[in-house]
Amino acid sequence: MMQIYYADGVNPSTCQHTCSTLKEAKRWINEQTKGRTMVDPYAPCSEDVMESSKTAFFAVYDGEPITFNENGDEVFHEPIYASQYFYTNE
């Protein structure tokens, strides 16, 4: 099960949507970011803007982003897809 998380770098990431395939996840993200101003990856905004709640992105995980191993330690998983950053305060 694909889980799509919204991350703004300030607040804890939250699961926004679940779906069956990565293709469905990308389609959902495209709908959510439609009309938003994307951060130019070749000329990103200043670091203080990128590390504030003024930008965000969606990350797709195949399951939970954090699980626990047999010792009870947290295991952090990498997203299988991440959207381009977009501005949230337009």
Short mmCIF file of N, CA, C and O in Angstrom, two decimals:
data_model
loop_
_atom_site.label_atom_id
_atom_site.label_comp_id
_atom_site.label_asym_id
_atom_site.label_seq_id
_atom_site.Cartn_x
_atom_site.Cartn_y
_atom_site.Cartn_z
N MET A 1 0.84 -1.18 0.00
CA MET A 1 0.00 0.00 0.00
C MET A 1 0.89 1.24 0.00
O MET A 1 1.75 1.38 0.86
N MET A 2 0.70 2.10 -0.96
CA MET A 2 1.45 3.35 -1.05
C MET A 2 0.83 4.37 -0.09
O MET A 2 -0.38 4.54 -0.05
N GLN A 3 1.68 5.03 0.69
CA GLN A 3 1.24 6.08 1.59
C GLN A 3 1.93 7.38 1.18
O GLN A 3 3.14 7.41 1.00
N ILE A 4 1.12 8.44 1.03
CA ILE A 4 1.64 9.73 0.58
C ILE A 4 1.65 10.67 1.77
O ILE A 4 0.61 10.94 2.38
N TYR A 5 2.84 11.18 2.07
CA TYR A 5 3.03 12.08 3.21
C TYR A 5 3.32 13.49 2.72
O TYR A 5 4.03 13.68 1.74
N TYR A 6 2.75 14.46 3.43
CA TYR A 6 3.00 15.88 3.19
C TYR A 6 4.06 16.32 4.17
O TYR A 6 3.94 16.09 5.37
N ALA A 7 5.13 16.95 3.66
CA ALA A 7 6.22 17.38 4.52
C ALA A 7 6.57 18.83 4.22
O ALA A 7 6.79 19.19 3.07
N ASP A 8 6.60 19.65 5.27
CA ASP A 8 6.97 21.06 5.07
C ASP A 8 8.27 21.41 5.78
O ASP A 8 8.68 22.57 5.78
N GLY A 9 8.93 20.45 6.40
CA GLY A 9 10.21 20.70 7.04
C GLY A 9 10.11 21.33 8.42
O GLY A 9 11.11 21.49 9.10
N VAL A 10 8.92 21.72 8.83
CA VAL A 10 8.74 22.36 10.13
C VAL A 10 7.85 21.49 11.02
O VAL A 10 8.20 21.17 12.15
N ASN A 11 6.72 21.10 10.49
CA ASN A 11 5.76 20.28 11.23
C ASN A 11 6.00 18.80 10.96
O ASN A 11 6.60 18.46 9.93
N PRO A 12 5.53 17.93 11.83
CA PRO A 12 5.68 16.50 11.56
C PRO A 12 4.95 16.14 10.25
O PRO A 12 3.88 16.67 9.97
N SER A 13 5.56 15.27 9.47
CA SER A 13 4.93 14.81 8.23
C SER A 13 3.63 14.09 8.56
O SER A 13 3.55 13.38 9.57
N THR A 14 2.65 14.25 7.68
CA THR A 14 1.36 13.60 7.90
C THR A 14 0.94 12.84 6.66
O THR A 14 1.16 13.30 5.54
N CYS A 15 0.32 11.69 6.88
CA CYS A 15 -0.18 10.89 5.77
C CYS A 15 -1.43 11.57 5.22
O CYS A 15 -2.38 11.82 5.96
N GLN A 16 -1.41 11.87 3.93
CA GLN A 16 -2.51 12.57 3.29
C GLN A 16 -3.41 11.66 2.47
O GLN A 16 -4.58 11.96 2.26
N HIS A 17 -2.84 10.56 1.98
CA HIS A 17 -3.60 9.71 1.06
C HIS A 17 -2.92 8.35 0.97
O HIS A 17 -1.70 8.24 1.11
N THR A 18 -3.70 7.32 0.72
CA THR A 18 -3.15 6.00 0.45
C THR A 18 -3.71 5.50 -0.88
O THR A 18 -4.82 5.87 -1.27
N CYS A 19 -2.95 4.69 -1.57
CA CYS A 19 -3.40 4.12 -2.83
C CYS A 19 -2.63 2.82 -3.07
O CYS A 19 -1.73 2.46 -2.32
N SER A 20 -2.99 2.16 -4.17
CA SER A 20 -2.42 0.84 -4.43
C SER A 20 -1.12 0.83 -5.21
O SER A 20 -0.29 -0.06 -5.03
N THR A 21 -0.95 1.82 -6.10
CA THR A 21 0.23 1.79 -6.96
C THR A 21 0.95 3.14 -6.95
O THR A 21 0.36 4.17 -6.62
N LEU A 22 2.20 3.11 -7.39
CA LEU A 22 2.98 4.33 -7.50
C LEU A 22 2.38 5.24 -8.57
O LEU A 22 2.35 6.46 -8.41
N LYS A 23 1.86 4.66 -9.63
CA LYS A 23 1.23 5.44 -10.69
C LYS A 23 0.05 6.24 -10.15
O LYS A 23 -0.11 7.42 -10.44
N GLU A 24 -0.77 5.59 -9.33
CA GLU A 24 -1.90 6.29 -8.70
C GLU A 24 -1.40 7.39 -7.77
O GLU A 24 -1.98 8.48 -7.71
N ALA A 25 -0.33 7.12 -7.04
CA ALA A 25 0.22 8.11 -6.11
C ALA A 25 0.71 9.34 -6.87
O ALA A 25 0.43 10.48 -6.47
N LYS A 26 1.42 9.13 -7.97
CA LYS A 26 1.91 10.25 -8.76
C LYS A 26 0.75 11.07 -9.33
O LYS A 26 0.80 12.30 -9.37
N ARG A 27 -0.29 10.38 -9.77
CA ARG A 27 -1.47 11.07 -10.31
C ARG A 27 -2.12 11.93 -9.23
O ARG A 27 -2.48 13.08 -9.46
N TRP A 28 -2.25 11.39 -8.02
CA TRP A 28 -2.85 12.14 -6.90
C TRP A 28 -2.00 13.37 -6.57
O TRP A 28 -2.51 14.46 -6.37
N ILE A 29 -0.69 13.20 -6.53
CA ILE A 29 0.22 14.31 -6.24
C ILE A 29 0.10 15.39 -7.32
O ILE A 29 0.05 16.58 -7.01
N ASN A 30 0.04 14.98 -8.58
CA ASN A 30 -0.11 15.96 -9.66
C ASN A 30 -1.38 16.77 -9.50
O ASN A 30 -1.39 17.98 -9.75
N GLU A 31 -2.45 16.13 -9.06
CA GLU A 31 -3.71 16.86 -8.83
C GLU A 31 -3.57 17.85 -7.68
O GLU A 31 -4.07 18.96 -7.73
N GLN A 32 -2.87 17.43 -6.62
CA GLN A 32 -2.71 18.29 -5.44
C GLN A 32 -1.79 19.48 -5.69
O GLN A 32 -1.92 20.52 -5.05
N THR A 33 -0.85 19.33 -6.59
CA THR A 33 0.10 20.41 -6.85
C THR A 33 -0.29 21.26 -8.05
O THR A 33 0.38 22.25 -8.36
N LYS A 34 -1.38 20.90 -8.71
CA LYS A 34 -1.84 21.67 -9.86
C LYS A 34 -2.14 23.10 -9.43
O LYS A 34 -2.81 23.34 -8.42
N GLY A 35 -1.59 24.06 -10.16
CA GLY A 35 -1.81 25.46 -9.86
C GLY A 35 -0.86 26.05 -8.83
O GLY A 35 -0.88 27.25 -8.59
N ARG A 36 -0.04 25.23 -8.22
CA ARG A 36 0.94 25.73 -7.24
C ARG A 36 2.21 26.16 -7.96
O ARG A 36 2.54 25.66 -9.03
N THR A 37 2.94 27.06 -7.35
CA THR A 37 4.23 27.49 -7.89
C THR A 37 5.29 26.52 -7.37
O THR A 37 5.47 26.37 -6.17
N MET A 38 5.97 25.89 -8.32
CA MET A 38 7.00 24.93 -7.95
C MET A 38 8.32 25.66 -7.74
O MET A 38 8.59 26.67 -8.38
N VAL A 39 9.14 25.16 -6.83
CA VAL A 39 10.47 25.72 -6.59
C VAL A 39 11.36 25.26 -7.74
O VAL A 39 11.41 24.08 -8.07
N ASP A 40 12.05 26.19 -8.36
CA ASP A 40 12.94 25.88 -9.47
C ASP A 40 14.12 25.07 -8.95
O ASP A 40 14.91 25.57 -8.14
N PRO A 41 14.29 23.82 -9.39
CA PRO A 41 15.39 23.00 -8.86
C PRO A 41 16.77 23.51 -9.26
O PRO A 41 17.76 23.18 -8.62
N TYR A 42 16.85 24.34 -10.30
CA TYR A 42 18.14 24.87 -10.74
C TYR A 42 18.46 26.21 -10.12
O TYR A 42 19.58 26.67 -10.18
N ALA A 43 17.47 26.85 -9.54
CA ALA A 43 17.67 28.14 -8.86
C ALA A 43 16.77 28.17 -7.63
O ALA A 43 15.81 28.92 -7.56
N PRO A 44 17.06 27.30 -6.65
CA PRO A 44 16.19 27.23 -5.48
C PRO A 44 16.22 28.53 -4.68
O PRO A 44 17.15 29.32 -4.77
N CYS A 45 15.17 28.71 -3.93
CA CYS A 45 15.09 29.89 -3.08
C CYS A 45 16.11 29.80 -1.95
O CYS A 45 16.80 28.80 -1.80
N SER A 46 16.21 30.82 -1.17
CA SER A 46 17.20 30.86 -0.11
C SER A 46 16.95 29.75 0.91
O SER A 46 15.86 29.23 1.04
N GLU A 47 18.00 29.40 1.63
CA GLU A 47 17.93 28.31 2.59
C GLU A 47 16.90 28.56 3.69
O GLU A 47 16.22 27.64 4.13
N ASP A 48 16.75 29.82 4.12
CA ASP A 48 15.78 30.10 5.17
C ASP A 48 14.35 29.86 4.70
O ASP A 48 13.49 29.48 5.48
N VAL A 49 14.09 30.06 3.41
CA VAL A 49 12.76 29.77 2.88
C VAL A 49 12.56 28.26 2.76
O VAL A 49 11.52 27.73 3.12
N MET A 50 13.58 27.54 2.28
CA MET A 50 13.47 26.09 2.13
C MET A 50 13.29 25.39 3.48
O MET A 50 12.67 24.34 3.54
N GLU A 51 13.81 25.96 4.54
CA GLU A 51 13.69 25.33 5.85
C GLU A 51 12.58 25.95 6.69
O GLU A 51 12.57 25.85 7.91
N SER A 52 11.63 26.58 6.03
CA SER A 52 10.49 27.15 6.73
C SER A 52 9.23 26.48 6.22
O SER A 52 9.29 25.62 5.34
N SER A 53 8.12 26.88 6.72
CA SER A 53 6.87 26.28 6.27
C SER A 53 6.38 26.91 4.98
O SER A 53 5.24 26.72 4.59
N LYS A 54 7.26 27.65 4.28
CA LYS A 54 6.87 28.28 3.02
C LYS A 54 7.00 27.34 1.83
O LYS A 54 6.54 27.65 0.75
N THR A 55 7.67 26.22 2.01
CA THR A 55 7.78 25.22 0.95
C THR A 55 7.40 23.85 1.52
O THR A 55 7.49 23.62 2.72
N ALA A 56 6.99 22.97 0.62
CA ALA A 56 6.61 21.62 1.05
C ALA A 56 6.79 20.68 -0.13
O ALA A 56 7.06 21.10 -1.25
N PHE A 57 6.63 19.39 0.14
CA PHE A 57 6.66 18.38 -0.91
C PHE A 57 5.88 17.17 -0.43
O PHE A 57 5.53 17.06 0.76
N PHE A 58 5.57 16.28 -1.35
CA PHE A 58 4.92 15.02 -1.01
C PHE A 58 5.93 13.90 -1.18
O PHE A 58 6.73 13.90 -2.12
N ALA A 59 5.92 12.94 -0.26
CA ALA A 59 6.80 11.77 -0.32
C ALA A 59 5.94 10.52 -0.30
O ALA A 59 4.98 10.43 0.48
N VAL A 60 6.27 9.57 -1.16
CA VAL A 60 5.51 8.32 -1.26
C VAL A 60 6.35 7.19 -0.67
O VAL A 60 7.52 7.02 -1.03
N TYR A 61 5.74 6.45 0.23
CA TYR A 61 6.39 5.30 0.86
C TYR A 61 5.60 4.04 0.54
O TYR A 61 4.38 4.08 0.47
N ASP A 62 6.32 2.95 0.37
CA ASP A 62 5.67 1.65 0.20
C ASP A 62 5.48 1.07 1.60
O ASP A 62 6.32 0.33 2.09
N GLY A 63 4.42 1.50 2.25
CA GLY A 63 4.17 1.11 3.64
C GLY A 63 4.46 2.28 4.56
O GLY A 63 4.37 3.44 4.16
N GLU A 64 4.83 1.98 5.76
CA GLU A 64 5.09 3.01 6.77
C GLU A 64 6.49 3.60 6.59
O GLU A 64 7.43 2.88 6.27
N PRO A 65 6.65 4.92 6.82
CA PRO A 65 7.98 5.52 6.70
C PRO A 65 8.91 5.14 7.85
O PRO A 65 10.13 5.17 7.70
N ILE A 66 8.35 4.77 8.99
CA ILE A 66 9.15 4.35 10.15
C ILE A 66 8.57 3.05 10.68
O ILE A 66 7.37 2.95 10.94
N THR A 67 9.43 2.04 10.81
CA THR A 67 9.02 0.78 11.41
C THR A 67 10.00 0.46 12.54
O THR A 67 10.95 1.20 12.78
N PHE A 68 9.76 -0.63 13.22
CA PHE A 68 10.62 -1.05 14.32
C PHE A 68 11.18 -2.43 14.02
O PHE A 68 10.47 -3.32 13.54
N ASN A 69 12.47 -2.62 14.29
CA ASN A 69 13.08 -3.93 14.07
C ASN A 69 12.84 -4.83 15.29
O ASN A 69 12.19 -4.43 16.26
N GLU A 70 13.41 -6.03 15.25
CA GLU A 70 13.18 -7.00 16.32
C GLU A 70 13.74 -6.55 17.67
O GLU A 70 13.33 -7.05 18.72
N ASN A 71 14.67 -5.59 17.66
CA ASN A 71 15.22 -5.05 18.91
C ASN A 71 14.43 -3.86 19.43
O ASN A 71 14.76 -3.29 20.47
N GLY A 72 13.40 -3.46 18.68
CA GLY A 72 12.60 -2.31 19.08
C GLY A 72 13.17 -0.97 18.63
O GLY A 72 12.68 0.08 19.02
N ASP A 73 14.22 -1.02 17.80
CA ASP A 73 14.82 0.21 17.29
C ASP A 73 14.04 0.71 16.08
O ASP A 73 13.54 -0.08 15.27
N GLU A 74 13.98 2.02 15.94
CA GLU A 74 13.31 2.61 14.79
C GLU A 74 14.13 2.40 13.53
O GLU A 74 15.35 2.54 13.54
N VAL A 75 13.44 2.09 12.44
CA VAL A 75 14.05 1.96 11.13
C VAL A 75 13.37 2.98 10.22
O VAL A 75 12.17 2.93 10.02
N PHE A 76 14.16 3.93 9.71
CA PHE A 76 13.63 4.97 8.83
C PHE A 76 13.80 4.54 7.38
O PHE A 76 14.90 4.18 6.96
N HIS A 77 12.71 4.58 6.62
CA HIS A 77 12.74 4.16 5.23
C HIS A 77 12.78 5.37 4.31
O HIS A 77 12.21 6.42 4.61
N GLU A 78 13.45 5.21 3.19
CA GLU A 78 13.52 6.26 2.18
C GLU A 78 12.24 6.24 1.35
O GLU A 78 11.69 5.16 1.09
N PRO A 79 11.77 7.40 0.92
CA PRO A 79 10.59 7.39 0.05
C PRO A 79 10.95 6.78 -1.31
O PRO A 79 12.10 6.88 -1.76
N ILE A 80 9.96 6.16 -1.94
CA ILE A 80 10.21 5.60 -3.27
C ILE A 80 9.99 6.66 -4.34
O ILE A 80 10.40 6.49 -5.48
N TYR A 81 9.36 7.76 -3.94
CA TYR A 81 9.15 8.90 -4.85
C TYR A 81 8.95 10.14 -4.00
O TYR A 81 8.31 10.07 -2.94
N ALA A 82 9.47 11.25 -4.46
CA ALA A 82 9.24 12.53 -3.80
C ALA A 82 8.93 13.57 -4.86
O ALA A 82 9.60 13.61 -5.91
N SER A 83 7.93 14.37 -4.61
CA SER A 83 7.56 15.42 -5.56
C SER A 83 8.58 16.54 -5.51
O SER A 83 9.39 16.63 -4.58
N GLN A 84 8.50 17.41 -6.48
CA GLN A 84 9.29 18.63 -6.47
C GLN A 84 8.74 19.51 -5.35
O GLN A 84 7.56 19.46 -5.01
N TYR A 85 9.61 20.32 -4.73
CA TYR A 85 9.15 21.26 -3.71
C TYR A 85 8.23 22.29 -4.36
O TYR A 85 8.41 22.66 -5.52
N PHE A 86 7.25 22.75 -3.59
CA PHE A 86 6.36 23.81 -4.04
C PHE A 86 6.15 24.81 -2.92
O PHE A 86 6.36 24.50 -1.74
N TYR A 87 5.79 26.04 -3.29
CA TYR A 87 5.54 27.09 -2.31
C TYR A 87 4.15 26.88 -1.71
O TYR A 87 3.20 26.57 -2.43
N THR A 88 4.05 27.08 -0.40
CA THR A 88 2.76 26.91 0.26
C THR A 88 2.07 28.23 0.56
O THR A 88 0.87 28.26 0.69
N ASN A 89 2.81 29.33 0.68
CA ASN A 89 2.24 30.65 0.98
C ASN A 89 2.30 31.49 -0.28
O ASN A 89 3.22 32.27 -0.47
N GLU A 90 1.28 31.37 -1.10
CA GLU A 90 1.29 32.13 -2.35
C GLU A 90 0.31 33.27 -2.26
O GLU A 90 -0.67 33.26 -1.62
#
